[in-house]
PDB file of C-alpha atoms in Angstrom:
ATOM      1  CA  UNK B  12     103.538 112.892  85.849  1.00 90.00           C
ATOM      2  CA  UNK B  13     100.176 111.690  85.163  1.00 97.00           C
ATOM      3  CA  UNK B  14      98.053 110.286  88.291  1.00 98.00           C
ATOM      4  CA  UNK B  15      97.897 106.716  87.098  1.00 98.00           C
ATOM      5  CA  UNK B  16     102.114 106.958  86.726  1.00 98.00           C
ATOM      6  CA  UNK B  17     102.083 108.504  90.546  1.00 98.00           C
ATOM      7  CA  UNK B  18      99.957 105.525  91.447  1.00 98.00           C
ATOM      8  CA  UNK B  19     102.231 102.740  89.858  1.00 98.00           C
ATOM      9  CA  UNK B  20     105.470 104.503  91.197  1.00 98.00           C
ATOM     10  CA  UNK B  21     104.035 105.199  94.622  1.00 98.00           C
ATOM     11  CA  UNK B  22     105.490 102.265  97.077  1.00 97.00           C
ATOM     12  CA  UNK B  23     105.621 102.313 101.136  1.00 97.00           C
ATOM     13  CA  UNK B  24     108.944 104.084 101.963  1.00 97.00           C
ATOM     14  CA  UNK B  25     110.135 104.085 105.357  1.00 96.00           C
ATOM     15  CA  UNK B  26     113.713 105.452 105.374  1.00 97.00           C
ATOM     16  CA  UNK B  27     114.477 108.749 103.925  1.00 98.00           C
ATOM     17  CA  UNK B  28     117.799 110.680 103.051  1.00 98.00           C
ATOM     18  CA  UNK B  29     118.200 114.014 104.906  1.00 97.00           C
ATOM     19  CA  UNK B  30     118.022 116.028 101.697  1.00 98.00           C
ATOM     20  CA  UNK B  31     115.546 119.145 102.437  1.00 97.00           C
ATOM     21  CA  UNK B  32     112.367 119.501 100.694  1.00 98.00           C
ATOM     22  CA  UNK B  33     112.579 122.645  98.233  1.00 98.00           C
ATOM     23  CA  UNK B  34     110.550 125.525  98.883  1.00 98.00           C
ATOM     24  CA  UNK B  35     108.685 125.426  95.866  1.00 98.00           C
ATOM     25  CA  UNK B  36     107.523 121.539  96.787  1.00 98.00           C
ATOM     26  CA  UNK B  37     106.583 122.590 100.131  1.00 98.00           C
ATOM     27  CA  UNK B  38     104.497 125.219  98.389  1.00 98.00           C
ATOM     28  CA  UNK B  39     102.963 122.991  96.111  1.00 98.00           C
ATOM     29  CA  UNK B  40     101.883 120.723  98.791  1.00 98.00           C
ATOM     30  CA  UNK B  41     100.405 123.372 101.111  1.00 98.00           C
ATOM     31  CA  UNK B  42      98.493 124.783  98.232  1.00 98.00           C
ATOM     32  CA  UNK B  43      96.842 121.466  97.566  1.00 98.00           C
ATOM     33  CA  UNK B  44      96.346 120.708 101.065  1.00 98.00           C
ATOM     34  CA  UNK B  45      94.623 123.993 101.416  1.00 98.00           C
ATOM     35  CA  UNK B  46      92.392 122.915  98.540  1.00 98.00           C
ATOM     36  CA  UNK B  47      91.323 119.498 100.176  1.00 98.00           C
ATOM     37  CA  UNK B  48      90.498 121.018 103.066  1.00 98.00           C
ATOM     38  CA  UNK B  49      88.260 123.639 101.689  1.00 98.00           C
ATOM     39  CA  UNK B  50      86.797 120.559  99.754  1.00 98.00           C
ATOM     40  CA  UNK B  51      86.291 118.248 102.378  1.00 98.00           C
ATOM     41  CA  UNK B  52      86.008 119.760 105.872  1.00 98.00           C
ATOM     42  CA  UNK B  53      88.923 118.167 107.180  1.00 98.00           C
ATOM     43  CA  UNK B  54      91.667 119.942 109.088  1.00 98.00           C
ATOM     44  CA  UNK B  55      94.938 118.229 107.109  1.00 98.00           C
ATOM     45  CA  UNK B  56      98.152 119.696 108.170  1.00 98.00           C
ATOM     46  CA  UNK B  57     101.697 119.762 106.573  1.00 98.00           C
ATOM     47  CA  UNK B  58     104.353 119.292 109.211  1.00 98.00           C
ATOM     48  CA  UNK B  59     107.988 120.372 107.730  1.00 97.00           C
ATOM     49  CA  UNK B  60     111.490 119.549 109.208  1.00 97.00           C
ATOM     50  CA  UNK B  61     110.053 117.968 112.712  1.00 97.00           C
ATOM     51  CA  UNK B  62     111.716 114.785 113.818  1.00 94.00           C
ATOM     52  CA  UNK B  63     110.374 114.141 116.941  1.00 95.00           C
ATOM     53  CA  UNK B  64     107.151 112.373 116.221  1.00 96.00           C
ATOM     54  CA  UNK B  65     109.419 109.446 114.590  1.00 95.00           C
ATOM     55  CA  UNK B  66     111.603 109.188 117.231  1.00 92.00           C
ATOM     56  CA  UNK B  67     111.596 106.284 119.870  1.00 81.00           C
ATOM     57  CA  UNK B  68     110.549 102.567 120.081  1.00 77.00           C
ATOM     58  CA  UNK B  69     107.323 102.513 117.639  1.00 73.00           C
ATOM     59  CA  UNK B  70     109.229 104.485 114.716  1.00 79.00           C
ATOM     60  CA  UNK B  71     112.207 102.040 115.290  1.00 76.00           C
ATOM     61  CA  UNK B  72     109.762  98.714 115.219  1.00 77.00           C
ATOM     62  CA  UNK B  73     108.265 100.281 112.092  1.00 86.00           C
ATOM     63  CA  UNK B  74     111.479 100.579 110.486  1.00 93.00           C
ATOM     64  CA  UNK B  75     111.250 104.290 110.168  1.00 95.00           C
ATOM     65  CA  UNK B  76     114.159 106.461 109.772  1.00 95.00           C
ATOM     66  CA  UNK B  77     115.063 109.641 108.887  1.00 96.00           C
ATOM     67  CA  UNK B  78     111.438 111.046 108.749  1.00 97.00           C
ATOM     68  CA  UNK B  79     111.275 115.013 109.309  1.00 97.00           C
ATOM     69  CA  UNK B  80     108.181 115.734 106.807  1.00 98.00           C
ATOM     70  CA  UNK B  81     104.751 114.353 107.022  1.00 98.00           C
ATOM     71  CA  UNK B  82     101.084 114.943 106.580  1.00 98.00           C
ATOM     72  CA  UNK B  83      99.005 114.779 109.522  1.00 98.00           C
ATOM     73  CA  UNK B  84      95.411 113.908 108.977  1.00 98.00           C
ATOM     74  CA  UNK B  85      93.368 115.634 111.030  1.00 98.00           C
ATOM     75  CA  UNK B  86      89.458 115.892 110.998  1.00 98.00           C
ATOM     76  CA  UNK B  87      85.789 115.504 112.378  1.00 98.00           C
ATOM     77  CA  UNK B  88      85.053 112.414 114.453  1.00 94.00           C
ATOM     78  CA  UNK B  89      83.367 110.020 111.642  1.00 96.00           C
ATOM     79  CA  UNK B  90      85.679 111.371 108.719  1.00 98.00           C
ATOM     80  CA  UNK B  91      88.042 108.483 108.414  1.00 98.00           C
ATOM     81  CA  UNK B  92      86.770 107.795 104.575  1.00 98.00           C
ATOM     82  CA  UNK B  93      87.169 111.246 103.812  1.00 98.00           C
ATOM     83  CA  UNK B  94      90.661 111.484 105.138  1.00 98.00           C
ATOM     84  CA  UNK B  95      91.799 108.245 103.167  1.00 98.00           C
ATOM     85  CA  UNK B  96      90.558 109.611 100.080  1.00 98.00           C
ATOM     86  CA  UNK B  97      91.937 113.413 100.395  1.00 98.00           C
ATOM     87  CA  UNK B  98      94.931 111.984 101.981  1.00 98.00           C
ATOM     88  CA  UNK B  99      95.724 109.783  99.359  1.00 98.00           C
ATOM     89  CA  UNK B 100      95.105 112.672  96.885  1.00 98.00           C
ATOM     90  CA  UNK B 101      97.853 114.653  98.600  1.00 98.00           C
ATOM     91  CA  UNK B 102     100.294 111.765  98.975  1.00 98.00           C
ATOM     92  CA  UNK B 103      99.945 111.232  95.048  1.00 98.00           C
ATOM     93  CA  UNK B 104     100.548 114.895  94.625  1.00 98.00           C
ATOM     94  CA  UNK B 105     103.784 114.498  96.899  1.00 98.00           C
ATOM     95  CA  UNK B 106     104.639 111.586  94.089  1.00 98.00           C
ATOM     96  CA  UNK B 107     104.024 113.770  91.202  1.00 98.00           C
ATOM     97  CA  UNK B 108     106.435 116.319  92.893  1.00 98.00           C
ATOM     98  CA  UNK B 109     109.219 113.664  93.310  1.00 98.00           C
ATOM     99  CA  UNK B 110     108.731 112.596  97.029  1.00 98.00           C
ATOM    100  CA  UNK B 111     108.382 109.088  98.760  1.00 98.00           C
ATOM    101  CA  UNK B 112     105.723 108.512 100.969  1.00 98.00           C
ATOM    102  CA  UNK B 113     104.117 105.896 103.432  1.00 98.00           C
ATOM    103  CA  UNK B 114     100.838 106.194 105.121  1.00 98.00           C
ATOM    104  CA  UNK B 115     101.360 105.399 109.145  1.00 96.00           C
ATOM    105  CA  UNK B 116      98.813 104.363 111.721  1.00 94.00           C
ATOM    106  CA  UNK B 117     100.868 103.316 114.792  1.00 90.00           C
ATOM    107  CA  UNK B 118     104.531 103.782 114.243  1.00 92.00           C
ATOM    108  CA  UNK B 119     104.509 107.361 115.479  1.00 95.00           C
ATOM    109  CA  UNK B 120     103.893 109.362 118.415  1.00 94.00           C
ATOM    110  CA  UNK B 121     100.683 111.402 118.255  1.00 94.00           C
ATOM    111  CA  UNK B 122     101.716 113.431 121.232  1.00 94.00           C
ATOM    112  CA  UNK B 123     104.875 115.033 119.543  1.00 95.00           C
ATOM    113  CA  UNK B 124     102.782 115.954 116.537  1.00 96.00           C
ATOM    114  CA  UNK B 125     102.875 120.056 116.487  1.00 97.00           C
ATOM    115  CA  UNK B 126      99.590 119.963 115.027  1.00 98.00           C
ATOM    116  CA  UNK B 127      96.226 121.767 115.816  1.00 98.00           C
ATOM    117  CA  UNK B 128      93.485 119.413 116.768  1.00 98.00           C
ATOM    118  CA  UNK B 129      89.942 121.656 117.598  1.00 97.00           C
ATOM    119  CA  UNK B 130      87.093 120.425 119.568  1.00 97.00           C
ATOM    120  CA  UNK B 131      85.274 117.592 118.016  1.00 97.00           C
ATOM    121  CA  UNK B 132      88.551 116.525 116.052  1.00 98.00           C
ATOM    122  CA  UNK B 133      90.949 113.960 116.082  1.00 97.00           C
ATOM    123  CA  UNK B 134      94.418 112.653 114.609  1.00 98.00           C
ATOM    124  CA  UNK B 135      93.739 109.767 112.732  1.00 97.00           C
ATOM    125  CA  UNK B 136      97.031 109.317 111.297  1.00 97.00           C
ATOM    126  CA  UNK B 137     100.039 110.666 109.014  1.00 98.00           C
ATOM    127  CA  UNK B 138     101.893 110.224 105.967  1.00 98.00           C
ATOM    128  CA  UNK B 139     105.513 110.395 106.020  1.00 98.00           C
ATOM    129  CA  UNK B 140     107.303 112.710 103.238  1.00 98.00           C
ATOM    130  CA  UNK B 141     110.444 112.697 101.800  1.00 98.00           C
ATOM    131  CA  UNK B 142     113.646 111.562  99.600  1.00 98.00           C
ATOM    132  CA  UNK B 143     113.685 108.213 100.077  1.00 98.00           C
ATOM    133  CA  UNK B 144     116.898 105.928 100.382  1.00 98.00           C
ATOM    134  CA  UNK B 145     114.772 103.828  97.747  1.00 97.00           C
ATOM    135  CA  UNK B 146     111.737 104.137  95.880  1.00 96.00           C
ATOM    136  CA  UNK B 147     110.199 101.145  97.613  1.00 96.00           C
ATOM    137  CA  UNK B 148     109.075  98.043  96.226  1.00 95.00           C
ATOM    138  CA  UNK B 149     105.300  96.973  94.857  1.00 93.00           C
ATOM    139  CA  UNK B 150     103.098  95.468  97.432  1.00 93.00           C
ATOM    140  CA  UNK B 151     101.680  91.719  96.777  1.00 93.00           C
ATOM    141  CA  UNK B 152      98.097  91.778  95.508  1.00 96.00           C
ATOM    142  CA  UNK B 153      95.152  89.725  95.382  1.00 97.00           C
ATOM    143  CA  UNK B 154      93.608  88.384  92.210  1.00 97.00           C
ATOM    144  CA  UNK B 155      91.460  90.997  90.542  1.00 97.00           C
ATOM    145  CA  UNK B 156      88.508  88.577  90.871  1.00 96.00           C
ATOM    146  CA  UNK B 157      88.803  88.116  94.725  1.00 97.00           C
ATOM    147  CA  UNK B 158      87.972  92.033  95.481  1.00 98.00           C
ATOM    148  CA  UNK B 159      85.229  92.603  92.668  1.00 98.00           C
ATOM    149  CA  UNK B 160      81.979  91.630  91.027  1.00 97.00           C
ATOM    150  CA  UNK B 161      79.883  92.610  88.284  1.00 97.00           C
ATOM    151  CA  UNK B 162      76.314  92.115  86.928  1.00 94.00           C
ATOM    152  CA  UNK B 163      77.944  91.380  83.435  1.00 95.00           C
ATOM    153  CA  UNK B 164      81.512  91.057  81.792  1.00 96.00           C
ATOM    154  CA  UNK B 165      84.013  93.542  83.354  1.00 97.00           C
ATOM    155  CA  UNK B 166      83.900  96.678  81.277  1.00 97.00           C
ATOM    156  CA  UNK B 167      87.480  97.938  80.216  1.00 98.00           C
ATOM    157  CA  UNK B 168      86.881 101.224  82.368  1.00 98.00           C
ATOM    158  CA  UNK B 169      85.654  99.083  85.508  1.00 98.00           C
ATOM    159  CA  UNK B 170      88.815  96.712  85.110  1.00 98.00           C
ATOM    160  CA  UNK B 171      91.316  99.577  85.024  1.00 98.00           C
ATOM    161  CA  UNK B 172      89.332 101.213  87.918  1.00 98.00           C
ATOM    162  CA  UNK B 173      89.906  97.643  90.006  1.00 98.00           C
ATOM    163  CA  UNK B 174      93.461  97.512  88.909  1.00 98.00           C
ATOM    164  CA  UNK B 175      94.385 100.847  90.379  1.00 98.00           C
ATOM    165  CA  UNK B 176      92.667 100.312  93.516  1.00 98.00           C
ATOM    166  CA  UNK B 177      94.466  97.101  94.158  1.00 98.00           C
ATOM    167  CA  UNK B 178      97.619  99.440  93.905  1.00 98.00           C
ATOM    168  CA  UNK B 179      96.121 101.526  96.878  1.00 98.00           C
ATOM    169  CA  UNK B 180      97.684 101.092 100.233  1.00 97.00           C
ATOM    170  CA  UNK B 181      95.821  99.520 102.843  1.00 97.00           C
ATOM    171  CA  UNK B 182      96.651  98.519 106.452  1.00 94.00           C
ATOM    172  CA  UNK B 183      98.777  95.715 107.012  1.00 90.00           C
ATOM    173  CA  UNK B 184      98.534  95.146 103.094  1.00 93.00           C
ATOM    174  CA  UNK B 185      95.168  93.314 103.849  1.00 95.00           C
ATOM    175  CA  UNK B 186      93.101  94.714 100.571  1.00 97.00           C
ATOM    176  CA  UNK B 187      90.072  94.335 102.671  1.00 97.00           C
ATOM    177  CA  UNK B 188      87.588  95.726  99.901  1.00 98.00           C
ATOM    178  CA  UNK B 189      84.933  94.729  97.424  1.00 98.00           C
ATOM    179  CA  UNK B 190      83.960  96.744  94.388  1.00 98.00           C
ATOM    180  CA  UNK B 191      80.421  95.776  92.981  1.00 98.00           C
ATOM    181  CA  UNK B 192      79.084  96.849  89.549  1.00 98.00           C
ATOM    182  CA  UNK B 193      75.664  96.917  88.930  1.00 97.00           C
ATOM    183  CA  UNK B 194      74.285  98.956  85.925  1.00 95.00           C
ATOM    184  CA  UNK B 195      76.352 102.082  85.770  1.00 93.00           C
ATOM    185  CA  UNK B 196      76.889 102.360  89.480  1.00 98.00           C
ATOM    186  CA  UNK B 197      79.883 101.093  91.616  1.00 98.00           C
ATOM    187  CA  UNK B 198      79.714  99.890  95.259  1.00 98.00           C
ATOM    188  CA  UNK B 199      82.612 100.158  97.377  1.00 98.00           C
ATOM    189  CA  UNK B 200      82.674  98.343 100.543  1.00 98.00           C
ATOM    190  CA  UNK B 201      85.133  97.602 103.294  1.00 97.00           C
ATOM    191  CA  UNK B 202      84.995  93.668 104.275  1.00 96.00           C
ATOM    192  CA  UNK B 203      86.557  94.282 107.749  1.00 92.00           C
ATOM    193  CA  UNK B 204      90.356  94.822 109.093  1.00 87.00           C
ATOM    194  CA  UNK B 205      92.112  97.651 110.979  1.00 88.00           C
ATOM    195  CA  UNK B 206      91.770 101.319 109.759  1.00 95.00           C
ATOM    196  CA  UNK B 207      88.928 100.057 107.376  1.00 96.00           C
ATOM    197  CA  UNK B 208      87.102 103.323 106.588  1.00 97.00           C
ATOM    198  CA  UNK B 209      90.686 105.169 105.997  1.00 98.00           C
ATOM    199  CA  UNK B 210      91.303 102.136 103.568  1.00 98.00           C
ATOM    200  CA  UNK B 211      88.177 102.426 101.662  1.00 98.00           C
ATOM    201  CA  UNK B 212      88.424 106.075 101.095  1.00 98.00           C
ATOM    202  CA  UNK B 213      92.042 105.511  99.480  1.00 98.00           C
ATOM    203  CA  UNK B 214      90.681 102.859  97.432  1.00 98.00           C
ATOM    204  CA  UNK B 215      87.756 104.892  96.103  1.00 98.00           C
ATOM    205  CA  UNK B 216      90.347 107.541  94.988  1.00 98.00           C
ATOM    206  CA  UNK B 217      92.567 104.920  93.303  1.00 98.00           C
ATOM    207  CA  UNK B 218      89.280 103.605  91.579  1.00 98.00           C
ATOM    208  CA  UNK B 219      88.186 107.014  90.288  1.00 98.00           C
ATOM    209  CA  UNK B 220      91.530 107.762  89.000  1.00 98.00           C
ATOM    210  CA  UNK B 221      91.672 104.429  87.207  1.00 98.00           C
ATOM    211  CA  UNK B 222      88.278 104.076  85.869  1.00 98.00           C
ATOM    212  CA  UNK B 223      87.260 107.844  84.888  1.00 98.00           C
ATOM    213  CA  UNK B 224      84.769 109.411  87.299  1.00 96.00           C
ATOM    214  CA  UNK B 225      82.764 110.229  83.920  1.00 97.00           C
ATOM    215  CA  UNK B 226      81.966 106.187  83.502  1.00 96.00           C
ATOM    216  CA  UNK B 227      79.961 105.647  86.732  1.00 98.00           C
ATOM    217  CA  UNK B 228      78.358 107.006  89.797  1.00 98.00           C
ATOM    218  CA  UNK B 229      78.925 105.455  93.169  1.00 98.00           C
ATOM    219  CA  UNK B 230      76.417 103.863  95.119  1.00 96.00           C
TER     220      UNK B 230
END
């Protein structure tokens, strides 16, 4: 599965079956997690067969059920954008491996996550993983013109990048971001909202996949 296909297939899934993750899937996710951590300096951890973090009122309120596997996004304080960028890279890897997923900021119990958080680090959020009862549905998106501007008619590569960015998961599906094209540089900025820096990292990863990294540089 190509990355753009994974982007189109990825939807927020909150209810999971009890089908276990096969060893080869776990190994592939762990390998990619190590690569992401080495490249970014983050401390992302894959938690397997652990139900406690998604039990209780918050998980019920968030309509989560059957979550036993998740990525825990841990990193140095101030690394939220990196967590969004590399976290979405891992989420899309999970989609390519046939799993479903959902970014989760509030509807889980941080104190029940069996992860290592070193001095100067924090657990920012998680992403549930597993075989969904369904594959979810597409979220509503803003018009393309509402999230971008350019100094000329939109090149095809830029349009493709923005379209991929509009498929990115954002907190409360707010899509509070702006992508600006000037010459061959692109500026990505948040326009507010909850977990805005995490969202910005996710959006930037989607944009790169859709646009192609060889077409532009980030400002």
